[in-house]
Protein backbone atom coordinates (compact mmCIF):
# COMPACT_ATOMS: atom_id res chain seq x y z
CA UNK A 1 0.00 0.00 0.00
CA UNK A 2 1.34 3.38 -1.01
CA UNK A 3 2.54 5.47 1.87
CA UNK A 4 2.36 2.60 4.35
CA UNK A 5 5.11 2.50 6.93
CA UNK A 6 5.55 -0.38 9.35
CA UNK A 7 5.11 0.53 13.02
CA UNK A 8 8.36 0.49 14.99
CA UNK A 9 8.84 -1.44 18.21
CA UNK A 10 10.14 0.32 21.31
CA UNK A 11 11.65 -1.52 24.25
CA UNK A 12 9.53 -1.22 27.42
CA UNK A 13 6.84 0.68 25.56
CA UNK A 14 3.15 0.22 26.34
CA UNK A 15 2.85 -2.50 23.69
CA UNK A 16 5.87 -4.30 25.12
CA UNK A 17 4.54 -4.18 28.67
CA UNK A 18 1.13 -5.32 27.41
CA UNK A 19 2.72 -8.45 25.94
CA UNK A 20 4.51 -9.14 29.22
CA UNK A 21 1.19 -8.63 30.99
CA UNK A 22 -0.46 -11.21 28.72
CA UNK A 23 2.32 -13.65 29.59
CA UNK A 24 1.85 -13.11 33.32
CA UNK A 25 -1.94 -13.43 33.01
CA UNK A 26 -1.60 -16.62 30.96
CA UNK A 27 0.69 -18.18 33.56
CA UNK A 28 -1.68 -17.17 36.36
CA UNK A 29 -4.73 -18.61 34.59
CA UNK A 30 -2.91 -21.85 33.82
CA UNK A 31 -1.91 -22.16 37.48
CA UNK A 32 -5.45 -21.47 38.70
CA UNK A 33 -7.00 -23.93 36.24
CA UNK A 34 -4.54 -26.73 37.00
CA UNK A 35 -7.07 -28.42 39.33
CA UNK A 36 -10.12 -27.82 37.16
CA UNK A 37 -8.96 -28.39 33.60
CA UNK A 38 -9.08 -32.01 32.43
CA UNK A 39 -6.12 -32.90 30.27
CA UNK A 40 -7.00 -33.66 26.65
CA UNK A 41 -4.66 -34.39 23.75
CA UNK A 42 -7.01 -32.64 21.31
CA UNK A 43 -6.39 -29.28 23.00
CA UNK A 44 -2.66 -29.93 23.02
CA UNK A 45 -2.66 -30.67 19.30
CA UNK A 46 -4.89 -27.69 18.54
CA UNK A 47 -2.46 -25.41 20.36
CA UNK A 48 0.43 -27.05 18.50
CA UNK A 49 -1.31 -26.33 15.20
CA UNK A 50 -1.82 -22.66 16.07
CA UNK A 51 1.89 -22.32 16.87
CA UNK A 52 2.81 -24.07 13.61
CA UNK A 53 0.43 -21.93 11.55
CA UNK A 54 1.81 -18.73 13.05
CA UNK A 55 5.35 -19.84 12.24
CA UNK A 56 4.44 -20.83 8.68
CA UNK A 57 2.67 -17.50 8.11
CA UNK A 58 5.75 -15.72 9.44
CA UNK A 59 7.98 -17.39 6.87
CA UNK A 60 5.42 -16.74 4.12
CA UNK A 61 5.35 -13.07 5.11
CA UNK A 62 9.15 -12.90 4.97
CA UNK A 63 9.23 -14.53 1.52
CA UNK A 64 6.49 -12.26 0.13
CA UNK A 65 8.17 -9.12 1.45
CA UNK A 66 11.63 -10.18 0.31
CA UNK A 67 12.98 -10.52 3.84
CA UNK A 68 13.70 -14.26 3.85
CA UNK A 69 17.35 -15.24 3.56
CA UNK A 70 19.65 -18.07 4.60
CA UNK A 71 21.66 -15.69 6.77
CA UNK A 72 18.85 -14.90 9.21
CA UNK A 73 15.66 -16.83 8.44
CA UNK A 74 16.52 -20.47 9.16
CA UNK A 75 15.00 -21.87 12.40
CA UNK A 76 18.36 -21.90 14.17
CA UNK A 77 17.78 -19.40 16.95
CA UNK A 78 17.28 -20.91 20.40
CA UNK A 79 13.63 -19.87 20.52
CA UNK A 80 13.01 -21.09 16.96
CA UNK A 81 14.40 -24.49 17.90
CA UNK A 82 12.42 -24.45 21.15
CA UNK A 83 9.24 -23.62 19.25
CA UNK A 84 9.64 -26.61 16.93
CA UNK A 85 10.39 -28.89 19.87
CA UNK A 86 7.35 -27.50 21.74
CA UNK A 87 5.11 -28.26 18.77
CA UNK A 88 6.36 -31.85 18.64
CA UNK A 89 6.01 -32.19 22.43
CA UNK A 90 2.41 -30.95 22.29
CA UNK A 91 1.63 -33.35 19.45
CA UNK A 92 3.34 -36.44 20.88
CA UNK A 93 3.76 -35.91 24.63
CA UNK A 94 7.29 -37.32 24.34
CA UNK A 95 8.91 -36.97 27.77
CA UNK A 96 12.40 -36.85 26.26
CA UNK A 97 11.54 -33.43 24.79
CA UNK A 98 10.23 -31.96 28.03
CA UNK A 99 13.55 -31.08 29.70
CA UNK A 100 14.73 -29.07 26.69
CA UNK A 101 11.50 -27.08 26.56
CA UNK A 102 11.42 -26.54 30.31
CA UNK A 103 15.01 -25.33 30.64
CA UNK A 104 16.11 -23.94 27.26
CA UNK A 105 12.59 -22.99 26.20
CA UNK A 106 11.63 -21.06 29.33
CA UNK A 107 15.12 -19.55 29.75
CA UNK A 108 15.39 -18.39 26.14
CA UNK A 109 11.80 -17.21 25.78
CA UNK A 110 11.88 -15.19 29.01
CA UNK A 111 15.04 -13.42 27.84
CA UNK A 112 13.40 -12.76 24.46
CA UNK A 113 10.28 -11.39 26.13
CA UNK A 114 12.37 -9.07 28.31
CA UNK A 115 14.56 -7.72 25.49
CA UNK A 116 12.87 -8.55 22.16
CA UNK A 117 14.92 -8.45 18.97
CA UNK A 118 11.99 -7.04 17.03
CA UNK A 119 11.99 -4.45 14.26
CA UNK A 120 8.22 -3.86 13.91
CA UNK A 121 5.59 -3.30 16.58
CA UNK A 122 1.87 -3.35 17.27
CA UNK A 123 -0.42 -3.92 15.38
CA UNK A 124 1.82 -5.59 12.80
CA UNK A 125 1.53 -9.36 12.27
CA UNK A 126 5.19 -9.82 13.28
CA UNK A 127 4.42 -8.34 16.71
CA UNK A 128 1.69 -10.91 17.32
CA UNK A 129 3.81 -13.74 15.89
CA UNK A 130 6.79 -12.91 18.09
CA UNK A 131 4.94 -12.70 21.37
CA UNK A 132 2.42 -15.48 20.66
CA UNK A 133 5.13 -18.01 19.86
CA UNK A 134 7.37 -17.02 22.77
CA UNK A 135 4.48 -17.07 25.22
CA UNK A 136 3.48 -20.40 23.67
CA UNK A 137 6.88 -21.93 24.46
CA UNK A 138 6.64 -20.90 28.13
CA UNK A 139 3.01 -22.00 28.48
CA UNK A 140 3.81 -25.37 26.89
CA UNK A 141 6.56 -26.03 29.43
CA UNK A 142 4.37 -25.01 32.37
CA UNK A 143 1.38 -26.92 31.02
CA UNK A 144 3.31 -30.18 30.97
CA UNK A 145 4.63 -29.38 34.45
CA UNK A 146 1.36 -28.40 36.11
CA UNK A 147 -1.25 -30.27 34.11
CA UNK A 148 0.56 -33.47 33.10
CA UNK A 149 2.89 -33.58 36.10
CA UNK A 150 6.13 -33.90 34.16
CA UNK A 151 8.99 -32.97 36.45
CA UNK A 152 12.31 -31.28 35.61
CA UNK A 153 15.41 -33.14 36.78
CA UNK A 154 19.04 -32.22 37.34
CA UNK A 155 19.94 -34.82 34.72
CA UNK A 156 17.66 -32.86 32.42
CA UNK A 157 19.84 -29.79 32.98
CA UNK A 158 22.94 -31.76 31.97
CA UNK A 159 21.16 -33.18 28.91
CA UNK A 160 20.00 -29.71 27.85
CA UNK A 161 23.49 -28.23 28.25
CA UNK A 162 24.99 -31.09 26.21
CA UNK A 163 22.42 -30.64 23.44
CA UNK A 164 23.05 -26.90 23.31
CA UNK A 165 26.82 -27.38 23.13
CA UNK A 166 26.41 -29.96 20.37
CA UNK A 167 24.30 -27.46 18.43
CA UNK A 168 26.75 -24.56 18.82
CA UNK A 169 29.48 -25.74 16.40
CA UNK A 170 26.86 -26.66 13.80
CA UNK A 171 25.20 -23.25 14.08
CA UNK A 172 28.57 -21.50 14.08
CA UNK A 173 29.41 -23.29 10.81
CA UNK A 174 26.10 -22.12 9.30
CA UNK A 175 26.89 -18.58 10.45
CA UNK A 176 30.27 -18.68 8.70
CA UNK A 177 28.87 -20.23 5.53
CA UNK A 178 25.89 -17.88 5.18
CA UNK A 179 27.38 -14.84 6.98
CA UNK A 180 24.67 -15.11 9.62
CA UNK A 181 24.49 -14.47 13.34
CA UNK A 182 22.27 -17.26 14.63
CA UNK A 183 22.22 -17.49 18.44
CA UNK A 184 24.35 -14.32 18.37
CA UNK A 185 27.50 -16.40 17.99
CA UNK A 186 29.23 -13.76 15.85
CA UNK A 187 28.10 -10.53 17.52
CA UNK A 188 25.60 -9.12 19.99
CA UNK A 189 22.16 -7.77 18.98
CA UNK A 190 22.52 -4.22 17.70
CA UNK A 191 19.49 -2.97 19.65
CA UNK A 192 20.83 -4.08 23.02
CA UNK A 193 20.07 -7.15 25.14
CA UNK A 194 21.10 -8.92 28.32
CA UNK A 195 24.25 -10.00 26.46
CA UNK A 196 25.57 -6.47 26.89
CA UNK A 197 26.26 -7.32 30.53
CA UNK A 198 28.21 -10.52 29.81
CA UNK A 199 31.44 -9.10 28.42
CA UNK A 200 32.88 -8.50 24.92
CA UNK A 201 32.94 -10.95 22.02
CA UNK A 202 33.68 -13.88 22.20
CA UNK A 203 33.78 -14.02 26.01
CA UNK A 204 30.08 -13.32 26.38
CA UNK A 205 29.42 -16.74 24.84
CA UNK A 206 31.25 -18.42 27.72
CA UNK A 207 29.53 -16.13 30.20
CA UNK A 208 26.20 -17.04 28.66
CA UNK A 209 26.92 -20.73 29.29
CA UNK A 210 27.33 -19.99 32.99
CA UNK A 211 24.22 -17.81 33.11
CA UNK A 212 22.21 -20.49 31.30
CA UNK A 213 23.33 -23.17 33.75
CA UNK A 214 22.47 -20.91 36.70
CA UNK A 215 19.00 -20.16 35.29
CA UNK A 216 18.40 -23.86 34.64
CA UNK A 217 19.39 -24.73 38.23
CA UNK A 218 17.07 -22.04 39.61
CA UNK A 219 14.17 -23.38 37.53
CA UNK A 220 14.91 -26.92 38.70
CA UNK A 221 15.04 -25.91 42.37
CA UNK A 222 11.82 -23.91 42.01
CA UNK A 223 9.77 -26.69 40.41
CA UNK A 224 11.31 -30.00 41.40
CA UNK A 225 9.46 -30.63 44.68
CA UNK A 226 6.16 -28.85 44.27
CA UNK A 227 3.07 -30.94 43.50
CA UNK A 228 0.79 -28.36 41.99
CA UNK A 229 -2.36 -30.46 41.85
CA UNK A 230 -2.76 -30.64 45.63
CA UNK A 231 -0.67 -27.57 46.58
CA UNK A 232 1.67 -29.58 48.81
CA UNK A 233 5.37 -30.30 48.79
PDB file of N, CA, C and O in Angstrom, residues 3-30:
ATOM      1  N   UNK A   3       2.460   4.646   0.681  1.00  0.00           N
ATOM      2  CA  UNK A   3       2.543   5.468   1.866  1.00  0.00           C
ATOM      3  C   UNK A   3       2.510   4.713   3.178  1.00  0.00           C
ATOM      4  O   UNK A   3       2.547   5.330   4.240  1.00  0.00           O
ATOM      5  N   UNK A   4       2.426   3.378   3.113  1.00  0.00           N
ATOM      6  CA  UNK A   4       2.356   2.595   4.346  1.00  0.00           C
ATOM      7  C   UNK A   4       3.744   2.451   4.952  1.00  0.00           C
ATOM      8  O   UNK A   4       4.708   2.141   4.264  1.00  0.00           O
ATOM      9  N   UNK A   5       3.854   2.705   6.228  1.00  0.00           N
ATOM     10  CA  UNK A   5       5.111   2.496   6.934  1.00  0.00           C
ATOM     11  C   UNK A   5       4.852   1.558   8.106  1.00  0.00           C
ATOM     12  O   UNK A   5       3.854   1.709   8.828  1.00  0.00           O
ATOM     13  N   UNK A   6       5.743   0.596   8.295  1.00  0.00           N
ATOM     14  CA  UNK A   6       5.555  -0.384   9.353  1.00  0.00           C
ATOM     15  C   UNK A   6       5.791   0.263  10.717  1.00  0.00           C
ATOM     16  O   UNK A   6       6.729   1.043  10.882  1.00  0.00           O
ATOM     17  N   UNK A   7       4.946  -0.051  11.691  1.00  0.00           N
ATOM     18  CA  UNK A   7       5.114   0.533  13.023  1.00  0.00           C
ATOM     19  C   UNK A   7       6.400   0.022  13.673  1.00  0.00           C
ATOM     20  O   UNK A   7       6.737  -1.155  13.565  1.00  0.00           O
ATOM     21  N   UNK A   8       7.117   0.880  14.335  1.00  0.00           N
ATOM     22  CA  UNK A   8       8.357   0.491  14.986  1.00  0.00           C
ATOM     23  C   UNK A   8       8.069  -0.049  16.382  1.00  0.00           C
ATOM     24  O   UNK A   8       7.048   0.268  16.985  1.00  0.00           O
ATOM     25  N   UNK A   9       8.976  -0.871  16.871  1.00  0.00           N
ATOM     26  CA  UNK A   9       8.841  -1.435  18.208  1.00  0.00           C
ATOM     27  C   UNK A   9       9.815  -0.749  19.152  1.00  0.00           C
ATOM     28  O   UNK A   9      10.995  -0.593  18.837  1.00  0.00           O
ATOM     29  N   UNK A  10       9.317  -0.342  20.309  1.00  0.00           N
ATOM     30  CA  UNK A  10      10.141   0.323  21.306  1.00  0.00           C
ATOM     31  C   UNK A  10      10.221  -0.531  22.561  1.00  0.00           C
ATOM     32  O   UNK A  10       9.194  -0.990  23.084  1.00  0.00           O
ATOM     33  N   UNK A  11      11.432  -0.730  23.048  1.00  0.00           N
ATOM     34  CA  UNK A  11      11.649  -1.520  24.254  1.00  0.00           C
ATOM     35  C   UNK A  11      10.969  -0.861  25.451  1.00  0.00           C
ATOM     36  O   UNK A  11      11.096   0.353  25.651  1.00  0.00           O
ATOM     37  N   UNK A  12      10.243  -1.664  26.221  1.00  0.00           N
ATOM     38  CA  UNK A  12       9.532  -1.223  27.423  1.00  0.00           C
ATOM     39  C   UNK A  12       8.456  -0.176  27.128  1.00  0.00           C
ATOM     40  O   UNK A  12       8.096   0.613  28.003  1.00  0.00           O
ATOM     41  N   UNK A  13       7.969  -0.175  25.912  1.00  0.00           N
ATOM     42  CA  UNK A  13       6.840   0.684  25.562  1.00  0.00           C
ATOM     43  C   UNK A  13       5.552   0.051  26.093  1.00  0.00           C
ATOM     44  O   UNK A  13       5.549  -1.052  26.656  1.00  0.00           O
ATOM     45  N   UNK A  14       4.434   0.730  25.889  1.00  0.00           N
ATOM     46  CA  UNK A  14       3.147   0.216  26.338  1.00  0.00           C
ATOM     47  C   UNK A  14       2.835  -1.128  25.683  1.00  0.00           C
ATOM     48  O   UNK A  14       2.345  -2.057  26.332  1.00  0.00           O
ATOM     49  N   UNK A  15       3.132  -1.248  24.390  1.00  0.00           N
ATOM     50  CA  UNK A  15       2.847  -2.499  23.686  1.00  0.00           C
ATOM     51  C   UNK A  15       3.741  -3.632  24.188  1.00  0.00           C
ATOM     52  O   UNK A  15       3.314  -4.796  24.233  1.00  0.00           O
ATOM     53  N   UNK A  16       4.970  -3.295  24.567  1.00  0.00           N
ATOM     54  CA  UNK A  16       5.874  -4.303  25.122  1.00  0.00           C
ATOM     55  C   UNK A  16       5.376  -4.766  26.486  1.00  0.00           C
ATOM     56  O   UNK A  16       5.299  -5.970  26.770  1.00  0.00           O
ATOM     57  N   UNK A  17       5.016  -3.834  27.345  1.00  0.00           N
ATOM     58  CA  UNK A  17       4.535  -4.179  28.672  1.00  0.00           C
ATOM     59  C   UNK A  17       3.198  -4.918  28.600  1.00  0.00           C
ATOM     60  O   UNK A  17       2.907  -5.772  29.447  1.00  0.00           O
ATOM     61  N   UNK A  18       2.393  -4.604  27.584  1.00  0.00           N
ATOM     62  CA  UNK A  18       1.128  -5.320  27.406  1.00  0.00           C
ATOM     63  C   UNK A  18       1.381  -6.788  27.100  1.00  0.00           C
ATOM     64  O   UNK A  18       0.684  -7.680  27.618  1.00  0.00           O
ATOM     65  N   UNK A  19       2.385  -7.072  26.259  1.00  0.00           N
ATOM     66  CA  UNK A  19       2.722  -8.454  25.939  1.00  0.00           C
ATOM     67  C   UNK A  19       3.224  -9.199  27.176  1.00  0.00           C
ATOM     68  O   UNK A  19       2.865 -10.362  27.400  1.00  0.00           O
ATOM     69  N   UNK A  20       4.041  -8.525  27.977  1.00  0.00           N
ATOM     70  CA  UNK A  20       4.513  -9.137  29.216  1.00  0.00           C
ATOM     71  C   UNK A  20       3.331  -9.378  30.161  1.00  0.00           C
ATOM     72  O   UNK A  20       3.263 -10.404  30.853  1.00  0.00           O
ATOM     73  N   UNK A  21       2.386  -8.453  30.173  1.00  0.00           N
ATOM     74  CA  UNK A  21       1.191  -8.632  30.985  1.00  0.00           C
ATOM     75  C   UNK A  21       0.372  -9.839  30.548  1.00  0.00           C
ATOM     76  O   UNK A  21      -0.158 -10.579  31.388  1.00  0.00           O
ATOM     77  N   UNK A  22       0.257 -10.043  29.237  1.00  0.00           N
ATOM     78  CA  UNK A  22      -0.459 -11.210  28.715  1.00  0.00           C
ATOM     79  C   UNK A  22       0.239 -12.495  29.150  1.00  0.00           C
ATOM     80  O   UNK A  22      -0.407 -13.483  29.519  1.00  0.00           O
ATOM     81  N   UNK A  23       1.566 -12.485  29.128  1.00  0.00           N
ATOM     82  CA  UNK A  23       2.321 -13.652  29.585  1.00  0.00           C
ATOM     83  C   UNK A  23       2.019 -13.938  31.059  1.00  0.00           C
ATOM     84  O   UNK A  23       1.720 -15.087  31.416  1.00  0.00           O
ATOM     85  N   UNK A  24       2.101 -12.927  31.890  1.00  0.00           N
ATOM     86  CA  UNK A  24       1.845 -13.110  33.323  1.00  0.00           C
ATOM     87  C   UNK A  24       0.424 -13.599  33.567  1.00  0.00           C
ATOM     88  O   UNK A  24       0.194 -14.494  34.400  1.00  0.00           O
ATOM     89  N   UNK A  25      -0.545 -13.020  32.854  1.00  0.00           N
ATOM     90  CA  UNK A  25      -1.942 -13.430  33.015  1.00  0.00           C
ATOM     91  C   UNK A  25      -2.144 -14.875  32.558  1.00  0.00           C
ATOM     92  O   UNK A  25      -2.866 -15.643  33.209  1.00  0.00           O
ATOM     93  N   UNK A  26      -1.485 -15.255  31.474  1.00  0.00           N
ATOM     94  CA  UNK A  26      -1.601 -16.620  30.964  1.00  0.00           C
ATOM     95  C   UNK A  26      -1.046 -17.625  31.968  1.00  0.00           C
ATOM     96  O   UNK A  26      -1.646 -18.692  32.198  1.00  0.00           O
ATOM     97  N   UNK A  27       0.097 -17.297  32.558  1.00  0.00           N
ATOM     98  CA  UNK A  27       0.692 -18.184  33.560  1.00  0.00           C
ATOM     99  C   UNK A  27      -0.225 -18.300  34.771  1.00  0.00           C
ATOM    100  O   UNK A  27      -0.448 -19.397  35.307  1.00  0.00           O
ATOM    101  N   UNK A  28      -0.782 -17.169  35.206  1.00  0.00           N
ATOM    102  CA  UNK A  28      -1.676 -17.168  36.363  1.00  0.00           C
ATOM    103  C   UNK A  28      -2.923 -18.006  36.102  1.00  0.00           C
ATOM    104  O   UNK A  28      -3.335 -18.818  36.951  1.00  0.00           O
ATOM    105  N   UNK A  29      -3.531 -17.842  34.935  1.00  0.00           N
ATOM    106  CA  UNK A  29      -4.732 -18.614  34.594  1.00  0.00           C
ATOM    107  C   UNK A  29      -4.425 -20.104  34.512  1.00  0.00           C
ATOM    108  O   UNK A  29      -5.214 -20.942  34.978  1.00  0.00           O
ATOM    109  N   UNK A  30      -3.290 -20.448  33.920  1.00  0.00           N
ATOM    110  CA  UNK A  30      -2.908 -21.854  33.823  1.00  0.00           C
ATOM    111  C   UNK A  30      -2.724 -22.452  35.218  1.00  0.00           C
ATOM    112  O   UNK A  30      -3.145 -23.590  35.479  1.00  0.00           O
TER     113      UNK A  30
END
